[in-house]
PDB file of C-alpha atoms in Angstrom:
ATOM      1  CA  MET A1282       0.000   0.000   0.000  1.00  0.00           C
ATOM      2  CA  PHE A1283       2.795   2.394   0.961  1.00  0.00           C
ATOM      3  CA  ARG A1284       4.654   1.593  -2.256  1.00  0.00           C
ATOM      4  CA  TYR A1285       1.533   2.304  -4.318  1.00  0.00           C
ATOM      5  CA  ILE A1286       0.966   5.646  -2.579  1.00  0.00           C
ATOM      6  CA  TRP A1287       4.621   6.614  -3.038  1.00  0.00           C
ATOM      7  CA  SER A1288       4.496   5.640  -6.711  1.00  0.00           C
ATOM      8  CA  LEU A1289       1.366   7.716  -7.235  1.00  0.00           C
ATOM      9  CA  LEU A1290       2.867  10.670  -5.386  1.00  0.00           C
ATOM     10  CA  SER A1291       6.062  10.448  -7.420  1.00  0.00           C
ATOM     11  CA  TRP A1292       4.049  10.436 -10.644  1.00  0.00           C
ATOM     12  CA  TYR A1293       2.273  13.669  -9.758  1.00  0.00           C
ATOM     13  CA  LEU A1294       5.362  15.377  -8.337  1.00  0.00           C
ATOM     14  CA  ARG A1295       7.668  14.273 -11.180  1.00  0.00           C
ATOM     15  CA  PRO A1296       6.999  17.304 -13.463  1.00  0.00           C
ATOM     16  CA  PHE A1297       7.650  19.757 -10.601  1.00  0.00           C
ATOM     17  CA  ILE A1298      10.849  17.984  -9.542  1.00  0.00           C
ATOM     18  CA  LYS A1299      12.098  17.938 -13.151  1.00  0.00           C
ATOM     19  CA  TRP A1300      11.281  21.645 -13.537  1.00  0.00           C
ATOM     20  CA  LEU A1301      13.103  22.479 -10.320  1.00  0.00           C
ATOM     21  CA  LEU A1302      16.210  20.492 -11.262  1.00  0.00           C
ATOM     22  CA  ARG A1303      16.267  21.935 -14.767  1.00  0.00           C
ATOM     23  CA  HIS A1304      16.273  25.470 -13.420  1.00  0.00           C
ATOM     24  CA  THR A1305      18.928  24.751 -10.813  1.00  0.00           C
ATOM     25  CA  THR A1306      21.250  22.658 -13.007  1.00  0.00           C
ATOM     26  CA  HIS A1307      20.354  24.228 -16.394  1.00  0.00           C
ATOM     27  CA  MET A1308      20.125  20.702 -17.814  1.00  0.00           C
ATOM     28  CA  CYS A1309      17.170  18.458 -18.641  1.00  0.00           C
ATOM     29  CA  GLU A1310      16.754  15.047 -17.009  1.00  0.00           C
ATOM     30  CA  LEU A1311      18.277  13.197 -19.965  1.00  0.00           C
ATOM     31  CA  GLN A1312      21.364  15.400 -19.828  1.00  0.00           C
ATOM     32  CA  ARG A1313      21.748  14.822 -16.104  1.00  0.00           C
ATOM     33  CA  ILE A1314      21.498  11.083 -16.685  1.00  0.00           C
ATOM     34  CA  CYS A1315      23.964  10.992 -19.579  1.00  0.00           C
ATOM     35  CA  TYR A1316      26.496  13.095 -17.680  1.00  0.00           C
ATOM     36  CA  GLY A1317      25.903  11.653 -14.216  1.00  0.00           C
ATOM     37  CA  GLU A1318      25.341   7.918 -14.690  1.00  0.00           C
ATOM     38  CA  GLU A1319      28.037   5.410 -15.617  1.00  0.00           C
ATOM     39  CA  SER A1320      27.905   4.156 -19.188  1.00  0.00           C
ATOM     40  CA  GLY A1321      26.274   0.797 -19.808  1.00  0.00           C
ATOM     41  CA  ALA A1322      23.397  -0.503 -17.725  1.00  0.00           C
ATOM     42  CA  PRO A1323      23.150   2.357 -15.169  1.00  0.00           C
ATOM     43  CA  ARG A1324      22.848   4.995 -17.899  1.00  0.00           C
ATOM     44  CA  ALA A1325      20.701   2.969 -20.323  1.00  0.00           C
ATOM     45  CA  HIS A1326      18.256   1.911 -17.590  1.00  0.00           C
ATOM     46  CA  ALA A1327      17.869   5.523 -16.442  1.00  0.00           C
ATOM     47  CA  VAL A1328      17.423   6.872 -19.983  1.00  0.00           C
ATOM     48  CA  GLU A1329      14.865   4.178 -20.754  1.00  0.00           C
ATOM     49  CA  ARG A1330      12.877   4.978 -17.621  1.00  0.00           C
ATOM     50  CA  SER A1331      12.998   8.720 -18.304  1.00  0.00           C
ATOM     51  CA  LEU A1332      11.764   8.290 -21.873  1.00  0.00           C
ATOM     52  CA  ARG A1333       8.972   5.895 -20.935  1.00  0.00           C
ATOM     53  CA  LEU A1334       7.719   8.252 -18.212  1.00  0.00           C
ATOM     54  CA  SER A1335       7.749  11.296 -20.472  1.00  0.00           C
ATOM     55  CA  ARG A1336       4.407  13.000 -21.113  1.00  0.00           C
ATOM     56  CA  ASN A1337       5.722  14.983 -24.080  1.00  0.00           C
ATOM     57  CA  SER A1338       3.824  14.114 -27.269  1.00  0.00           C
ATOM     58  CA  ASP A1339       6.913  14.363 -29.500  1.00  0.00           C
ATOM     59  CA  ILE A1340       8.837  11.965 -27.282  1.00  0.00           C
ATOM     60  CA  LYS A1341       5.878   9.583 -27.175  1.00  0.00           C
ATOM     61  CA  SER A1342       5.794   9.628 -30.974  1.00  0.00           C
ATOM     62  CA  LEU A1343       9.531   8.941 -31.062  1.00  0.00           C
ATOM     63  CA  LEU A1344       9.129   5.943 -28.759  1.00  0.00           C
ATOM     64  CA  SER A1345       6.334   4.565 -30.922  1.00  0.00           C
ATOM     65  CA  TYR A1346       8.548   5.000 -33.991  1.00  0.00           C
ATOM     66  CA  LEU A1347      11.489   3.213 -32.345  1.00  0.00           C
ATOM     67  CA  ASP A1348       9.283   0.423 -30.978  1.00  0.00           C
ATOM     68  CA  ASP A1349       7.848  -0.230 -34.435  1.00  0.00           C
ATOM     69  CA  ILE A1350      11.296  -0.391 -36.037  1.00  0.00           C
ATOM     70  CA  ALA A1351      12.589  -2.818 -33.411  1.00  0.00           C
ATOM     71  CA  ASP A1352       9.464  -4.986 -33.559  1.00  0.00           C
ATOM     72  CA  GLN A1353       9.860  -5.236 -37.339  1.00  0.00           C
ATOM     73  CA  GLN A1354      13.594  -5.996 -36.922  1.00  0.00           C
ATOM     74  CA  GLY A1355      14.405  -2.881 -38.900  1.00  0.00           C
ATOM     75  CA  LEU A1356      17.578  -1.937 -37.012  1.00  0.00           C
ATOM     76  CA  THR A1357      20.338  -3.010 -39.376  1.00  0.00           C
ATOM     77  CA  ALA A1358      23.871  -1.901 -40.165  1.00  0.00           C
ATOM     78  CA  ARG A1359      22.439   0.190 -43.012  1.00  0.00           C
ATOM     79  CA  SER A1360      19.517   1.778 -41.167  1.00  0.00           C
ATOM     80  CA  GLU A1361      20.946   2.199 -37.665  1.00  0.00           C
ATOM     81  CA  ARG A1362      22.728   5.490 -38.268  1.00  0.00           C
ATOM     82  CA  SER A1363      19.681   7.266 -39.692  1.00  0.00           C
ATOM     83  CA  VAL A1364      17.461   5.921 -36.895  1.00  0.00           C
ATOM     84  CA  LEU A1365      19.862   7.145 -34.208  1.00  0.00           C
ATOM     85  CA  GLU A1366      20.220  10.542 -35.870  1.00  0.00           C
ATOM     86  CA  GLU A1367      16.444  10.938 -35.962  1.00  0.00           C
ATOM     87  CA  ALA A1368      16.150  10.038 -32.273  1.00  0.00           C
ATOM     88  CA  ILE A1369      18.955  12.388 -31.246  1.00  0.00           C
ATOM     89  CA  ARG A1370      17.573  15.244 -33.384  1.00  0.00           C
ATOM     90  CA  THR A1371      14.108  14.837 -31.851  1.00  0.00           C
ATOM     91  CA  ILE A1372      15.455  15.041 -28.309  1.00  0.00           C
ATOM     92  CA  LEU A1373      17.758  17.991 -29.043  1.00  0.00           C
ATOM     93  CA  VAL A1374      14.845  19.977 -30.466  1.00  0.00           C
ATOM     94  CA  THR A1375      12.272  18.893 -27.886  1.00  0.00           C
ATOM     95  CA  LYS A1376      14.555  19.522 -24.926  1.00  0.00           C
ATOM     96  CA  LYS A1377      16.139  22.648 -26.465  1.00  0.00           C
ATOM     97  CA  ILE A1378      19.652  21.274 -26.094  1.00  0.00           C
ATOM     98  CA  ASN A1379      22.389  23.152 -27.935  1.00  0.00           C
ATOM     99  CA  PRO A1380      24.575  20.444 -29.563  1.00  0.00           C
ATOM    100  CA  THR A1381      27.516  22.838 -29.804  1.00  0.00           C
ATOM    101  CA  ALA A1382      27.419  23.583 -26.091  1.00  0.00           C
ATOM    102  CA  HIS A1383      26.838  19.897 -25.253  1.00  0.00           C
ATOM    103  CA  PRO A1384      28.841  17.872 -27.802  1.00  0.00           C
ATOM    104  CA  ASP A1385      29.080  14.777 -25.570  1.00  0.00           C
ATOM    105  CA  PHE A1386      25.350  14.428 -25.024  1.00  0.00           C
ATOM    106  CA  ALA A1387      24.465  13.184 -28.510  1.00  0.00           C
ATOM    107  CA  LYS A1388      27.062  10.415 -28.381  1.00  0.00           C
ATOM    108  CA  ALA A1389      26.044   9.214 -24.902  1.00  0.00           C
ATOM    109  CA  PHE A1390      22.335   9.410 -25.635  1.00  0.00           C
ATOM    110  CA  GLY A1391      22.703   7.717 -29.032  1.00  0.00           C
ATOM    111  CA  LYS A1392      24.514   4.810 -27.417  1.00  0.00           C
ATOM    112  CA  CYS A1393      21.620   4.342 -24.997  1.00  0.00           C
ATOM    113  CA  ILE A1394      19.110   4.331 -27.858  1.00  0.00           C
ATOM    114  CA  GLU A1395      21.226   1.709 -29.638  1.00  0.00           C
ATOM    115  CA  LEU A1396      21.246  -0.533 -26.556  1.00  0.00           C
ATOM    116  CA  ILE A1397      17.606  -0.084 -25.546  1.00  0.00           C
ATOM    117  CA  TRP A1398      16.014  -0.713 -28.927  1.00  0.00           C
ATOM    118  CA  GLY A1399      18.667  -3.181 -30.000  1.00  0.00           C
ATOM    119  CA  TYR A1400      17.666  -5.213 -26.953  1.00  0.00           C
ATOM    120  CA  ARG A1401      13.986  -4.966 -27.874  1.00  0.00           C
ATOM    121  CA  GLN A1402      14.780  -6.157 -31.387  1.00  0.00           C
ATOM    122  CA  LEU A1403      16.839  -9.036 -29.975  1.00  0.00           C
ATOM    123  CA  VAL A1404      13.832 -10.231 -27.958  1.00  0.00           C
ATOM    124  CA  VAL A1405      11.817 -10.303 -31.192  1.00  0.00           C
ATOM    125  CA  GLN A1406      14.553 -12.213 -33.035  1.00  0.00           C
ATOM    126  CA  CYS A1407      14.925 -14.825 -30.299  1.00  0.00           C
ATOM    127  CA  GLU A1408      11.177 -15.334 -29.992  1.00  0.00           C
ATOM    128  CA  GLN A1409      10.944 -15.783 -33.759  1.00  0.00           C
ATOM    129  CA  LEU A1410      13.621 -18.495 -33.634  1.00  0.00           C
ATOM    130  CA  ARG A1411      11.868 -20.158 -30.716  1.00  0.00           C
ATOM    131  CA  ARG A1412       8.632 -20.324 -32.696  1.00  0.00           C
ATOM    132  CA  THR A1413      10.423 -21.815 -35.708  1.00  0.00           C
ATOM    133  CA  GLN A1414      10.013 -25.555 -35.251  1.00  0.00           C
ATOM    134  CA  TYR A1415      12.790 -27.949 -36.206  1.00  0.00           C
ATOM    135  CA  ASP A1416      11.955 -29.405 -39.602  1.00  0.00           C
ATOM    136  CA  SER A1417      13.753 -32.573 -40.682  1.00  0.00           C
ATOM    137  CA  ASP A1418      12.887 -31.693 -44.276  1.00  0.00           C
ATOM    138  CA  ASN A1419      14.742 -28.385 -43.939  1.00  0.00           C
ATOM    139  CA  ARG A1420      18.270 -28.841 -45.237  1.00  0.00           C
ATOM    140  CA  LEU A1421      19.690 -26.034 -43.086  1.00  0.00           C
ATOM    141  CA  HIS A1422      18.172 -27.484 -39.912  1.00  0.00           C
ATOM    142  CA  GLU A1423      19.590 -30.902 -40.705  1.00  0.00           C
ATOM    143  CA  GLN A1424      23.016 -29.455 -41.449  1.00  0.00           C
ATOM    144  CA  GLN A1425      23.057 -27.650 -38.103  1.00  0.00           C
ATOM    145  CA  LEU A1426      22.105 -30.822 -36.241  1.00  0.00           C
ATOM    146  CA  LEU A1427      24.813 -32.876 -37.937  1.00  0.00           C
ATOM    147  CA  LYS A1428      27.278 -30.071 -37.305  1.00  0.00           C
ATOM    148  CA  LEU A1429      26.494 -30.282 -33.587  1.00  0.00           C
ATOM    149  CA  TRP A1430      27.402 -33.952 -33.574  1.00  0.00           C
ATOM    150  CA  LYS A1431      30.675 -33.372 -35.430  1.00  0.00           C
ATOM    151  CA  LEU A1432      31.662 -30.565 -33.066  1.00  0.00           C
ATOM    152  CA  LEU A1433      30.987 -32.574 -29.920  1.00  0.00           C
ATOM    153  CA  MET A1434      32.021 -36.036 -31.167  1.00  0.00           C
ATOM    154  CA  PRO A1435      34.689 -35.364 -33.819  1.00  0.00           C
ATOM    155  CA  TYR A1436      36.258 -38.824 -33.555  1.00  0.00           C
ATOM    156  CA  GLU A1437      33.037 -40.848 -33.607  1.00  0.00           C
ATOM    157  CA  PRO A1438      31.180 -40.943 -36.935  1.00  0.00           C
ATOM    158  CA  LEU A1439      27.397 -40.867 -36.816  1.00  0.00           C
ATOM    159  CA  GLU A1440      26.127 -44.226 -38.070  1.00  0.00           C
ATOM    160  CA  ALA A1441      22.770 -42.902 -39.258  1.00  0.00           C
ATOM    161  CA  ARG A1442      20.507 -39.857 -39.034  1.00  0.00           C
ATOM    162  CA  ILE A1443      18.189 -41.688 -36.627  1.00  0.00           C
ATOM    163  CA  THR A1444      20.271 -43.603 -34.123  1.00  0.00           C
ATOM    164  CA  LYS A1445      20.715 -44.230 -30.410  1.00  0.00           C
ATOM    165  CA  GLN A1446      24.070 -42.442 -30.685  1.00  0.00           C
ATOM    166  CA  TRP A1447      22.245 -39.129 -30.172  1.00  0.00           C
ATOM    167  CA  GLN A1448      21.738 -40.175 -26.565  1.00  0.00           C
ATOM    168  CA  ASP A1449      25.521 -39.998 -26.099  1.00  0.00           C
ATOM    169  CA  ILE A1450      25.309 -36.197 -26.244  1.00  0.00           C
ATOM    170  CA  GLY A1451      22.176 -36.019 -24.145  1.00  0.00           C
ATOM    171  CA  PHE A1452      19.163 -36.281 -26.438  1.00  0.00           C
ATOM    172  CA  GLN A1453      16.263 -38.350 -25.175  1.00  0.00           C
ATOM    173  CA  GLY A1454      15.749 -40.708 -28.079  1.00  0.00           C
ATOM    174  CA  ASP A1455      16.926 -41.782 -31.485  1.00  0.00           C
ATOM    175  CA  ASP A1456      15.786 -38.581 -33.233  1.00  0.00           C
ATOM    176  CA  PRO A1457      16.752 -35.206 -31.651  1.00  0.00           C
ATOM    177  CA  ARG A1458      14.030 -33.446 -33.672  1.00  0.00           C
ATOM    178  CA  THR A1459      11.412 -34.128 -31.004  1.00  0.00           C
ATOM    179  CA  ASP A1460      13.526 -32.544 -28.226  1.00  0.00           C
ATOM    180  CA  PHE A1461      13.428 -29.114 -29.901  1.00  0.00           C
ATOM    181  CA  ARG A1462       9.637 -28.761 -29.669  1.00  0.00           C
ATOM    182  CA  GLY A1463       9.691 -26.244 -26.818  1.00  0.00           C
ATOM    183  CA  MET A1464      12.556 -24.006 -27.935  1.00  0.00           C
ATOM    184  CA  GLY A1465      12.490 -24.564 -31.695  1.00  0.00           C
ATOM    185  CA  VAL A1466      15.646 -23.870 -33.683  1.00  0.00           C
ATOM    186  CA  LEU A1467      16.776 -21.380 -31.008  1.00  0.00           C
ATOM    187  CA  GLY A1468      17.712 -24.346 -28.812  1.00  0.00           C
ATOM    188  CA  LEU A1469      19.706 -25.918 -31.636  1.00  0.00           C
ATOM    189  CA  GLU A1470      21.486 -22.679 -32.535  1.00  0.00           C
ATOM    190  CA  ASN A1471      22.477 -22.168 -28.892  1.00  0.00           C
ATOM    191  CA  LEU A1472      23.994 -25.652 -28.664  1.00  0.00           C
ATOM    192  CA  VAL A1473      25.866 -25.284 -31.958  1.00  0.00           C
ATOM    193  CA  TYR A1474      27.216 -21.860 -30.991  1.00  0.00           C
ATOM    194  CA  PHE A1475      28.482 -23.175 -27.646  1.00  0.00           C
ATOM    195  CA  ALA A1476      30.213 -26.163 -29.256  1.00  0.00           C
ATOM    196  CA  GLN A1477      31.692 -24.071 -32.082  1.00  0.00           C
ATOM    197  CA  GLU A1478      32.788 -20.883 -30.318  1.00  0.00           C
ATOM    198  CA  TYR A1479      33.812 -22.403 -26.979  1.00  0.00           C
ATOM    199  CA  PRO A1480      34.967 -25.926 -27.945  1.00  0.00           C
ATOM    200  CA  SER A1481      37.077 -26.491 -24.822  1.00  0.00           C
ATOM    201  CA  ALA A1482      34.265 -25.320 -22.546  1.00  0.00           C
ATOM    202  CA  ALA A1483      31.696 -27.440 -24.392  1.00  0.00           C
ATOM    203  CA  THR A1484      33.942 -30.508 -24.209  1.00  0.00           C
ATOM    204  CA  HIS A1485      34.536 -29.804 -20.525  1.00  0.00           C
ATOM    205  CA  VAL A1486      30.782 -29.623 -19.854  1.00  0.00           C
ATOM    206  CA  LEU A1487      30.032 -32.679 -22.004  1.00  0.00           C
ATOM    207  CA  SER A1488      32.550 -34.730 -20.025  1.00  0.00           C
ATOM    208  CA  HIS A1489      30.845 -33.678 -16.774  1.00  0.00           C
ATOM    209  CA  SER A1490      27.484 -34.714 -18.201  1.00  0.00           C
ATOM    210  CA  MET A1491      28.879 -38.237 -18.558  1.00  0.00           C
ATOM    211  CA  HIS A1492      30.007 -38.438 -14.918  1.00  0.00           C
ATOM    212  CA  PRO A1493      28.944 -41.802 -13.396  1.00  0.00           C
ATOM    213  CA  LYS A1494      27.440 -40.163 -10.304  1.00  0.00           C
ATOM    214  CA  TYR A1495      26.581 -36.562 -11.243  1.00  0.00           C
ATOM    215  CA  GLY A1496      25.895 -37.026 -14.931  1.00  0.00           C
ATOM    216  CA  TYR A1497      22.993 -35.445 -16.810  1.00  0.00           C
ATOM    217  CA  ALA A1498      21.604 -35.220 -20.359  1.00  0.00           C
ATOM    218  CA  PHE A1499      23.842 -32.585 -21.988  1.00  0.00           C
ATOM    219  CA  ALA A1500      21.526 -31.597 -24.872  1.00  0.00           C
ATOM    220  CA  ILE A1501      18.318 -31.663 -22.828  1.00  0.00           C
ATOM    221  CA  VAL A1502      19.881 -29.505 -20.098  1.00  0.00           C
ATOM    222  CA  GLY A1503      21.188 -27.197 -22.813  1.00  0.00           C
ATOM    223  CA  ILE A1504      17.680 -26.762 -24.222  1.00  0.00           C
ATOM    224  CA  ASN A1505      16.344 -26.108 -20.707  1.00  0.00           C
ATOM    225  CA  LEU A1506      18.960 -23.384 -20.324  1.00  0.00           C
ATOM    226  CA  THR A1507      17.845 -21.862 -23.626  1.00  0.00           C
ATOM    227  CA  SER A1508      14.419 -21.554 -22.027  1.00  0.00           C
ATOM    228  CA  MET A1509      15.952 -19.906 -18.972  1.00  0.00           C
ATOM    229  CA  ALA A1510      18.049 -17.493 -21.043  1.00  0.00           C
ATOM    230  CA  LEU A1511      15.010 -16.498 -23.097  1.00  0.00           C
ATOM    231  CA  ARG A1512      12.954 -15.997 -19.934  1.00  0.00           C
ATOM    232  CA  LEU A1513      15.593 -13.652 -18.520  1.00  0.00           C
ATOM    233  CA  LEU A1514      15.752 -11.826 -21.853  1.00  0.00           C
ATOM    234  CA  LYS A1515      11.996 -11.359 -22.202  1.00  0.00           C
ATOM    235  CA  ASP A1516      11.350 -10.187 -18.639  1.00  0.00           C
ATOM    236  CA  GLY A1517      14.182  -7.647 -18.922  1.00  0.00           C
ATOM    237  CA  SER A1518      16.489  -9.177 -16.312  1.00  0.00           C
ATOM    238  CA  ALA A1519      19.225  -9.749 -18.907  1.00  0.00           C
ATOM    239  CA  LYS A1520      19.347  -6.045 -19.752  1.00  0.00           C
ATOM    240  CA  THR A1521      22.009  -5.473 -17.096  1.00  0.00           C
ATOM    241  CA  HIS A1522      24.444  -7.914 -18.681  1.00  0.00           C
ATOM    242  CA  LEU A1523      23.715  -6.955 -22.290  1.00  0.00           C
ATOM    243  CA  TYR A1524      23.763  -3.203 -21.665  1.00  0.00           C
ATOM    244  CA  ASN A1525      27.163  -3.621 -19.994  1.00  0.00           C
ATOM    245  CA  SER A1526      28.673  -6.099 -22.446  1.00  0.00           C
ATOM    246  CA  CYS A1527      27.513  -4.866 -25.865  1.00  0.00           C
ATOM    247  CA  LYS A1528      29.733  -2.254 -27.480  1.00  0.00           C
ATOM    248  CA  THR A1529      27.460  -2.009 -30.519  1.00  0.00           C
ATOM    249  CA  LEU A1530      23.906  -3.005 -31.433  1.00  0.00           C
ATOM    250  CA  PRO A1531      22.911  -6.143 -29.439  1.00  0.00           C
ATOM    251  CA  THR A1532      22.540  -9.054 -31.874  1.00  0.00           C
ATOM    252  CA  ILE A1533      21.729 -12.765 -31.685  1.00  0.00           C
ATOM    253  CA  ARG A1534      25.437 -13.339 -31.045  1.00  0.00           C
ATOM    254  CA  ALA A1535      25.090 -11.510 -27.731  1.00  0.00           C
ATOM    255  CA  PHE A1536      22.250 -13.852 -26.735  1.00  0.00           C
ATOM    256  CA  HIS A1537      24.313 -16.903 -27.715  1.00  0.00           C
ATOM    257  CA  GLN A1538      27.201 -15.715 -25.565  1.00  0.00           C
ATOM    258  CA  PHE A1539      24.862 -15.108 -22.634  1.00  0.00           C
ATOM    259  CA  TYR A1540      23.580 -18.656 -23.082  1.00  0.00           C
ATOM    260  CA  CYS A1541      27.110 -20.076 -23.176  1.00  0.00           C
ATOM    261  CA  TYR A1542      27.903 -18.386 -19.883  1.00  0.00           C
ATOM    262  CA  LEU A1543      24.758 -19.839 -18.300  1.00  0.00           C
ATOM    263  CA  PHE A1544      25.491 -23.359 -19.564  1.00  0.00           C
ATOM    264  CA  TYR A1545      29.099 -23.340 -18.385  1.00  0.00           C
ATOM    265  CA  GLU A1546      28.218 -21.907 -14.991  1.00  0.00           C
ATOM    266  CA  PHE A1547      25.232 -24.198 -14.491  1.00  0.00           C
ATOM    267  CA  ASP A1548      27.469 -27.207 -15.076  1.00  0.00           C
ATOM    268  CA  GLY A1549      29.759 -26.078 -12.247  1.00  0.00           C
ATOM    269  CA  PHE A1550      26.768 -25.288 -10.037  1.00  0.00           C
ATOM    270  CA  TRP A1551      25.277 -28.722 -10.702  1.00  0.00           C
ATOM    271  CA  ILE A1552      28.496 -30.572  -9.909  1.00  0.00           C
ATOM    272  CA  GLY A1553      29.064 -28.411  -6.839  1.00  0.00           C
ATOM    273  CA  SER A1554      25.551 -29.220  -5.587  1.00  0.00           C
ATOM    274  CA  LYS A1555      26.425 -32.945  -5.598  1.00  0.00           C
ATOM    275  CA  PRO A1556      22.903 -34.084  -6.511  1.00  0.00           C
ATOM    276  CA  SER A1557      21.874 -37.551  -5.402  1.00  0.00           C
ATOM    277  CA  ASN A1558      20.019 -38.095  -8.709  1.00  0.00           C
ATOM    278  CA  ILE A1559      18.639 -36.322 -11.773  1.00  0.00           C
ATOM    279  CA  MET A1560      15.314 -35.764  -9.984  1.00  0.00           C
ATOM    280  CA  GLU A1561      16.955 -32.825  -8.221  1.00  0.00           C
ATOM    281  CA  PHE A1562      17.377 -30.999 -11.521  1.00  0.00           C
ATOM    282  CA  SER A1563      14.359 -28.687 -11.167  1.00  0.00           C
ATOM    283  CA  SER A1564      15.242 -27.491  -7.662  1.00  0.00           C
ATOM    284  CA  ILE A1565      18.921 -26.985  -8.520  1.00  0.00           C
ATOM    285  CA  GLN A1566      18.067 -25.092 -11.706  1.00  0.00           C
ATOM    286  CA  GLU A1567      15.694 -22.874  -9.738  1.00  0.00           C
ATOM    287  CA  LYS A1568      18.452 -22.043  -7.233  1.00  0.00           C
ATOM    288  CA  PHE A1569      20.838 -21.345 -10.097  1.00  0.00           C
ATOM    289  CA  GLU A1570      18.352 -19.019 -11.795  1.00  0.00           C
ATOM    290  CA  ASN A1571      17.768 -17.172  -8.520  1.00  0.00           C
ATOM    291  CA  ASN A1572      21.533 -16.669  -8.194  1.00  0.00           C
ATOM    292  CA  ILE A1573      21.709 -15.290 -11.740  1.00  0.00           C
ATOM    293  CA  ARG A1574      18.797 -12.938 -11.085  1.00  0.00           C
ATOM    294  CA  THR A1575      20.486 -11.705  -7.903  1.00  0.00           C
ATOM    295  CA  ALA A1576      23.681 -11.004  -9.847  1.00  0.00           C
ATOM    296  CA  LEU A1577      21.735  -9.186 -12.579  1.00  0.00           C
ATOM    297  CA  ALA A1578      20.145  -6.934  -9.961  1.00  0.00           C
ATOM    298  CA  ASN A1579      23.603  -5.370  -9.582  1.00  0.00           C
ATOM    299  CA  PRO A1580      23.848  -2.647 -12.280  1.00  0.00           C
ATOM    300  CA  SER A1581      27.564  -3.309 -12.808  1.00  0.00           C
ATOM    301  CA  THR A1582      27.164  -7.026 -13.585  1.00  0.00           C
ATOM    302  CA  VAL A1583      28.624  -8.418 -16.781  1.00  0.00           C
ATOM    303  CA  PHE A1584      29.070 -12.157 -17.352  1.00  0.00           C
ATOM    304  CA  ARG A1585      32.140 -13.665 -18.995  1.00  0.00           C
ATOM    305  CA  ILE A1586      33.060 -17.342 -19.316  1.00  0.00           C
ATOM    306  CA  ASN A1587      35.957 -18.096 -17.002  1.00  0.00           C
ATOM    307  CA  LEU A1588      37.469 -21.404 -18.074  1.00  0.00           C
ATOM    308  CA  THR A1589      38.872 -23.567 -15.318  1.00  0.00           C
ATOM    309  CA  VAL A1590      40.188 -27.107 -15.297  1.00  0.00           C
ATOM    310  CA  ASP A1591      39.136 -29.582 -12.642  1.00  0.00           C
ATOM    311  CA  ASN A1592      39.401 -33.288 -12.017  1.00  0.00           C
ATOM    312  CA  ILE A1593      35.750 -34.132 -11.452  1.00  0.00           C
TER     313      ILE A1593
END
């Protein structure tokens, strides 16, 4: 109740507080944020909140324009510059900011726009891949699946397309196609990226999955972690990491790298938990996700894979 009242009070007092600060600092709220907050997540979060709370019709129109572009996946290498220039120009005019007197503002603000709407576009891209079901008649899907096997089991030829060998890398049955139902081709692309870009880490994790006491189904756990990564992306929790780690427009590569970190760290968390059997998977994954969410609540958090060698 108190939080609701405070939120309501803040909403009504916000225009007065902004007016007071503008007249005492001679800067608008966006300028104060861009000059006062650290780059990355702290600044982008604050800019995003300021823009979303704005009651200015021109800014609302700008947000609608940016949302539409991101939702249509229109932020590309060719279009990005013109989109950013339009956003910066709108704010400079609306807020009466002299670009000559404030040359650093445009750069800082433009970077925030790139991160905020690049993230929104990334959510759309990942959801589109999740909805794309694995199709065994699709040559590209089949090539990716076979590539996964070759990356993880380079010295063991696959005897057939449908074979019990798939269970060696953690699929449930003879045909991996059925295991991608929940996460679509996003789950497959995550696994392939992990095995291709971090081969030593993937091999390390695969060997743990074969442990006689603490083993687990590598591919199935990997697909479960795709679901977790997408959940964190869609509810906005992953913004902290991506806003801090992306130097340019967030792309699907950034999501893959986030996934790789989660997979590698979950493996260590699983082994460290010393589960008595696989039935503990759900509770251990929940604890792991809670730990990740706690870390992401820190605005300075950025995840990087830290390879270590152990004798488990």
